[in-house]
XYZ file of C-alpha atoms in Angstrom:
243
model
C -50.173 -36.062 8.795
C -49.017 -32.762 7.820
C -51.337 -30.229 7.031
C -50.315 -27.180 4.220
C -51.019 -23.699 5.733
C -51.873 -20.989 3.084
C -49.693 -17.822 4.032
C -51.434 -14.818 4.113
C -49.590 -13.368 0.885
C -50.718 -16.695 -1.275
C -54.146 -15.935 -0.360
C -53.931 -12.090 -1.052
C -52.627 -12.853 -4.360
C -55.359 -15.167 -5.168
C -58.040 -12.909 -4.048
C -56.396 -10.339 -6.105
C -56.261 -12.292 -9.110
C -60.132 -13.397 -9.080
C -60.759 -9.814 -8.503
C -59.176 -8.421 -11.411
C -60.775 -11.508 -13.332
C -64.118 -10.260 -12.143
C -63.365 -6.908 -13.333
C -62.071 -7.961 -16.790
C -65.498 -10.166 -17.197
C -67.420 -7.281 -16.174
C -66.006 -4.843 -18.632
C -66.483 -7.149 -21.334
C -70.009 -7.777 -20.254
C -70.730 -3.843 -20.269
C -68.965 -3.438 -23.764
C -66.120 -1.160 -22.497
C -62.327 -1.604 -22.493
C -60.667 -3.230 -19.444
C -58.491 -0.985 -17.042
C -55.336 -2.173 -18.260
C -56.185 -1.498 -22.069
C -57.267 2.012 -21.113
C -54.165 2.819 -19.605
C -52.286 1.207 -22.445
C -54.061 3.534 -25.341
C -54.560 6.710 -23.486
C -53.463 9.754 -25.592
C -53.698 13.016 -24.323
C -55.026 15.778 -26.414
C -51.449 17.610 -26.511
C -50.059 13.975 -27.912
C -53.003 13.568 -30.528
C -52.696 17.628 -31.655
C -48.992 16.863 -32.156
C -49.517 13.749 -34.038
C -51.974 15.432 -36.411
C -49.106 18.108 -36.614
C -46.887 15.769 -37.654
C -49.152 13.994 -40.560
C -49.738 17.493 -41.869
C -46.013 18.207 -41.999
C -45.148 15.002 -43.909
C -48.056 15.392 -46.157
C -47.141 19.282 -47.172
C -43.606 18.062 -47.726
C -44.575 15.034 -49.873
C -47.169 17.064 -51.615
C -44.830 19.951 -52.170
C -42.314 17.341 -53.777
C -45.035 15.819 -55.935
C -46.419 18.826 -57.046
C -42.926 20.570 -57.643
C -41.697 17.573 -60.183
C -42.294 18.145 -63.958
C -45.925 17.002 -64.747
C -46.465 17.265 -61.005
C -49.671 19.281 -62.075
C -49.804 18.657 -65.718
C -50.175 14.905 -65.524
C -51.994 14.472 -62.559
C -55.970 14.504 -63.101
C -56.443 15.270 -59.319
C -54.789 18.832 -59.506
C -54.379 19.418 -63.365
C -55.648 23.255 -64.017
C -57.927 23.477 -66.604
C -58.981 26.459 -68.513
C -60.952 29.424 -66.173
C -64.315 29.100 -66.782
C -64.725 32.055 -68.512
C -62.570 30.899 -71.166
C -64.095 27.348 -71.677
C -66.674 28.264 -74.459
C -63.955 30.037 -76.479
C -61.588 27.166 -75.859
C -63.984 24.593 -77.243
C -64.729 26.900 -79.843
C -61.276 27.404 -81.140
C -60.501 23.287 -80.615
C -63.673 22.743 -83.038
C -61.991 24.937 -85.783
C -58.610 23.064 -85.182
C -56.621 25.552 -83.020
C -55.965 22.959 -80.485
C -52.522 24.140 -80.065
C -53.282 27.683 -78.970
C -55.716 26.425 -76.223
C -52.918 23.661 -75.241
C -50.461 26.211 -74.921
C -52.092 28.217 -72.379
C -53.328 25.167 -70.188
C -49.756 23.994 -70.389
C -48.205 27.005 -69.375
C -50.889 27.428 -66.390
C -49.798 24.226 -65.195
C -46.114 24.425 -65.604
C -46.249 28.095 -63.371
C -48.291 25.886 -60.681
C -45.381 23.355 -60.519
C -42.828 26.147 -60.468
C -44.660 27.962 -57.661
C -45.151 24.604 -55.697
C -41.238 24.631 -55.318
C -41.694 27.950 -53.114
C -44.391 26.468 -51.125
C -42.923 24.146 -48.647
C -41.676 26.927 -46.327
C -45.081 28.760 -46.112
C -46.824 25.544 -45.654
C -44.737 23.798 -43.248
C -44.506 27.148 -41.197
C -48.490 27.274 -41.375
C -48.498 23.739 -40.014
C -45.834 24.410 -37.001
C -47.908 27.202 -35.821
C -51.134 25.430 -36.142
C -53.067 25.743 -32.515
C -55.316 22.383 -32.813
C -58.374 22.942 -31.036
C -60.272 19.884 -30.009
C -57.518 17.442 -31.366
C -59.839 14.283 -30.543
C -62.815 15.336 -32.650
C -60.303 15.761 -35.908
C -58.844 12.454 -35.024
C -62.121 10.740 -35.134
C -63.583 12.861 -38.121
C -63.350 12.093 -41.654
C -59.934 10.959 -43.678
C -58.763 14.413 -44.354
C -60.335 16.352 -41.131
C -57.031 17.547 -40.389
C -56.151 18.879 -43.757
C -59.667 20.944 -43.692
C -58.839 22.402 -40.556
C -55.021 23.557 -41.793
C -56.896 24.939 -44.727
C -59.609 27.086 -42.729
C -56.851 28.341 -40.371
C -54.177 29.182 -42.975
C -55.536 29.323 -46.379
C -55.862 33.035 -46.482
C -52.371 33.638 -45.082
C -51.031 31.532 -47.386
C -52.815 33.025 -50.211
C -51.358 36.806 -49.517
C -47.805 34.935 -49.514
C -48.258 32.750 -52.480
C -49.922 35.164 -55.114
C -46.531 36.937 -55.847
C -44.818 33.753 -56.099
C -47.383 32.328 -58.423
C -47.299 35.744 -60.667
C -43.495 35.270 -61.143
C -43.939 31.713 -61.912
C -46.717 32.403 -64.580
C -44.321 34.888 -66.209
C -41.493 32.384 -66.396
C -43.782 29.915 -67.753
C -45.313 32.313 -70.301
C -48.666 31.887 -69.344
C -49.712 35.732 -70.227
C -47.975 35.410 -73.745
C -50.229 32.247 -74.271
C -53.019 34.058 -72.802
C -52.658 36.926 -75.124
C -52.201 34.330 -78.309
C -55.852 33.251 -77.485
C -57.294 36.476 -77.267
C -55.480 37.498 -80.453
C -56.947 34.415 -82.441
C -60.266 34.976 -80.955
C -60.074 38.366 -82.402
C -59.072 37.633 -85.709
C -61.740 34.842 -85.922
C -64.376 37.108 -84.389
C -65.732 34.171 -82.582
C -66.727 35.755 -78.971
C -66.322 39.050 -77.118
C -63.091 38.798 -75.327
C -63.512 37.573 -71.704
C -62.455 39.220 -68.669
C -60.349 36.990 -66.759
C -58.156 37.500 -63.599
C -55.761 34.626 -64.527
C -52.998 35.353 -61.696
C -55.906 34.998 -58.986
C -57.140 31.951 -60.800
C -54.017 30.045 -60.994
C -53.169 30.964 -57.384
C -56.385 29.558 -56.274
C -55.726 26.488 -58.474
C -52.457 25.734 -56.998
C -53.365 26.233 -53.513
C -56.157 23.954 -54.086
C -54.104 21.309 -55.893
C -51.818 21.411 -52.766
C -54.555 20.814 -50.247
C -55.820 17.871 -52.292
C -52.446 16.391 -52.251
C -52.033 17.106 -48.557
C -55.495 15.435 -47.686
C -54.746 12.566 -49.895
C -51.404 11.948 -47.666
C -53.368 12.387 -44.606
C -55.682 9.479 -45.797
C -52.672 7.428 -46.503
C -51.268 7.725 -43.051
C -55.031 6.988 -41.598
C -55.461 4.028 -43.665
C -51.935 2.737 -44.077
C -50.200 1.247 -41.228
C -46.914 1.371 -43.403
C -47.120 5.255 -43.769
C -46.763 5.823 -40.075
C -43.190 6.226 -40.056
C -42.561 7.259 -36.492
C -43.359 6.546 -32.977
C -45.621 9.553 -32.625
C -47.836 8.827 -35.668
C -48.150 5.260 -34.252
C -48.956 6.189 -31.103
C -51.867 8.559 -32.467
C -53.073 6.553 -35.525
C -52.170 3.153 -34.242
C -49.624 0.338 -34.222
C -49.246 -1.608 -37.583
């Protein structure tokens, strides 16, 4: 009769397998990830920050592309620029008297100027993203769907506004905003409807244009977070998850 001898190596392998099984079962019982899962999903703070920056860069590029098209502001209810609040009552009064065209001309011109200005926004926006030092990247990743966009806005909006204001003013002149505004005020004076309001149009359109661009960037960030098909690079998939 032959007796099968267990080699020390075979015994060691069986003991190791049993130990791994017990460890996995223990992790499951405690509601934590198994060791292999932790190693496979570990992401450094630097990797997360790089992924957030890449998501913002894609968002900035796509948003500028959308906003700078004809109708990019005018035809998109998310970013369409309305009359300034100071002109709202006057605008309603003129419409009630049948002067819709006078009001529409100003609204259209403001939105066209935002579309023109958006063409020049990609450089400053992408530059702001590239220079962004993201602190506490894990908290931003775990935050709301537009957390990275909010962070970008807090960190860069003041500098962007300063760079963007002259671009918007030039676009406003090209789009005929000031002429349309003067026509509206002239109509008001002729009809003696209301005292002529004081409006800083350049500042208003600059703020609305920037607000619209950040709105679109936030929308792109949410899409990357929620739609696996939008994660088109290895880095985005590593940070936001595989499809």
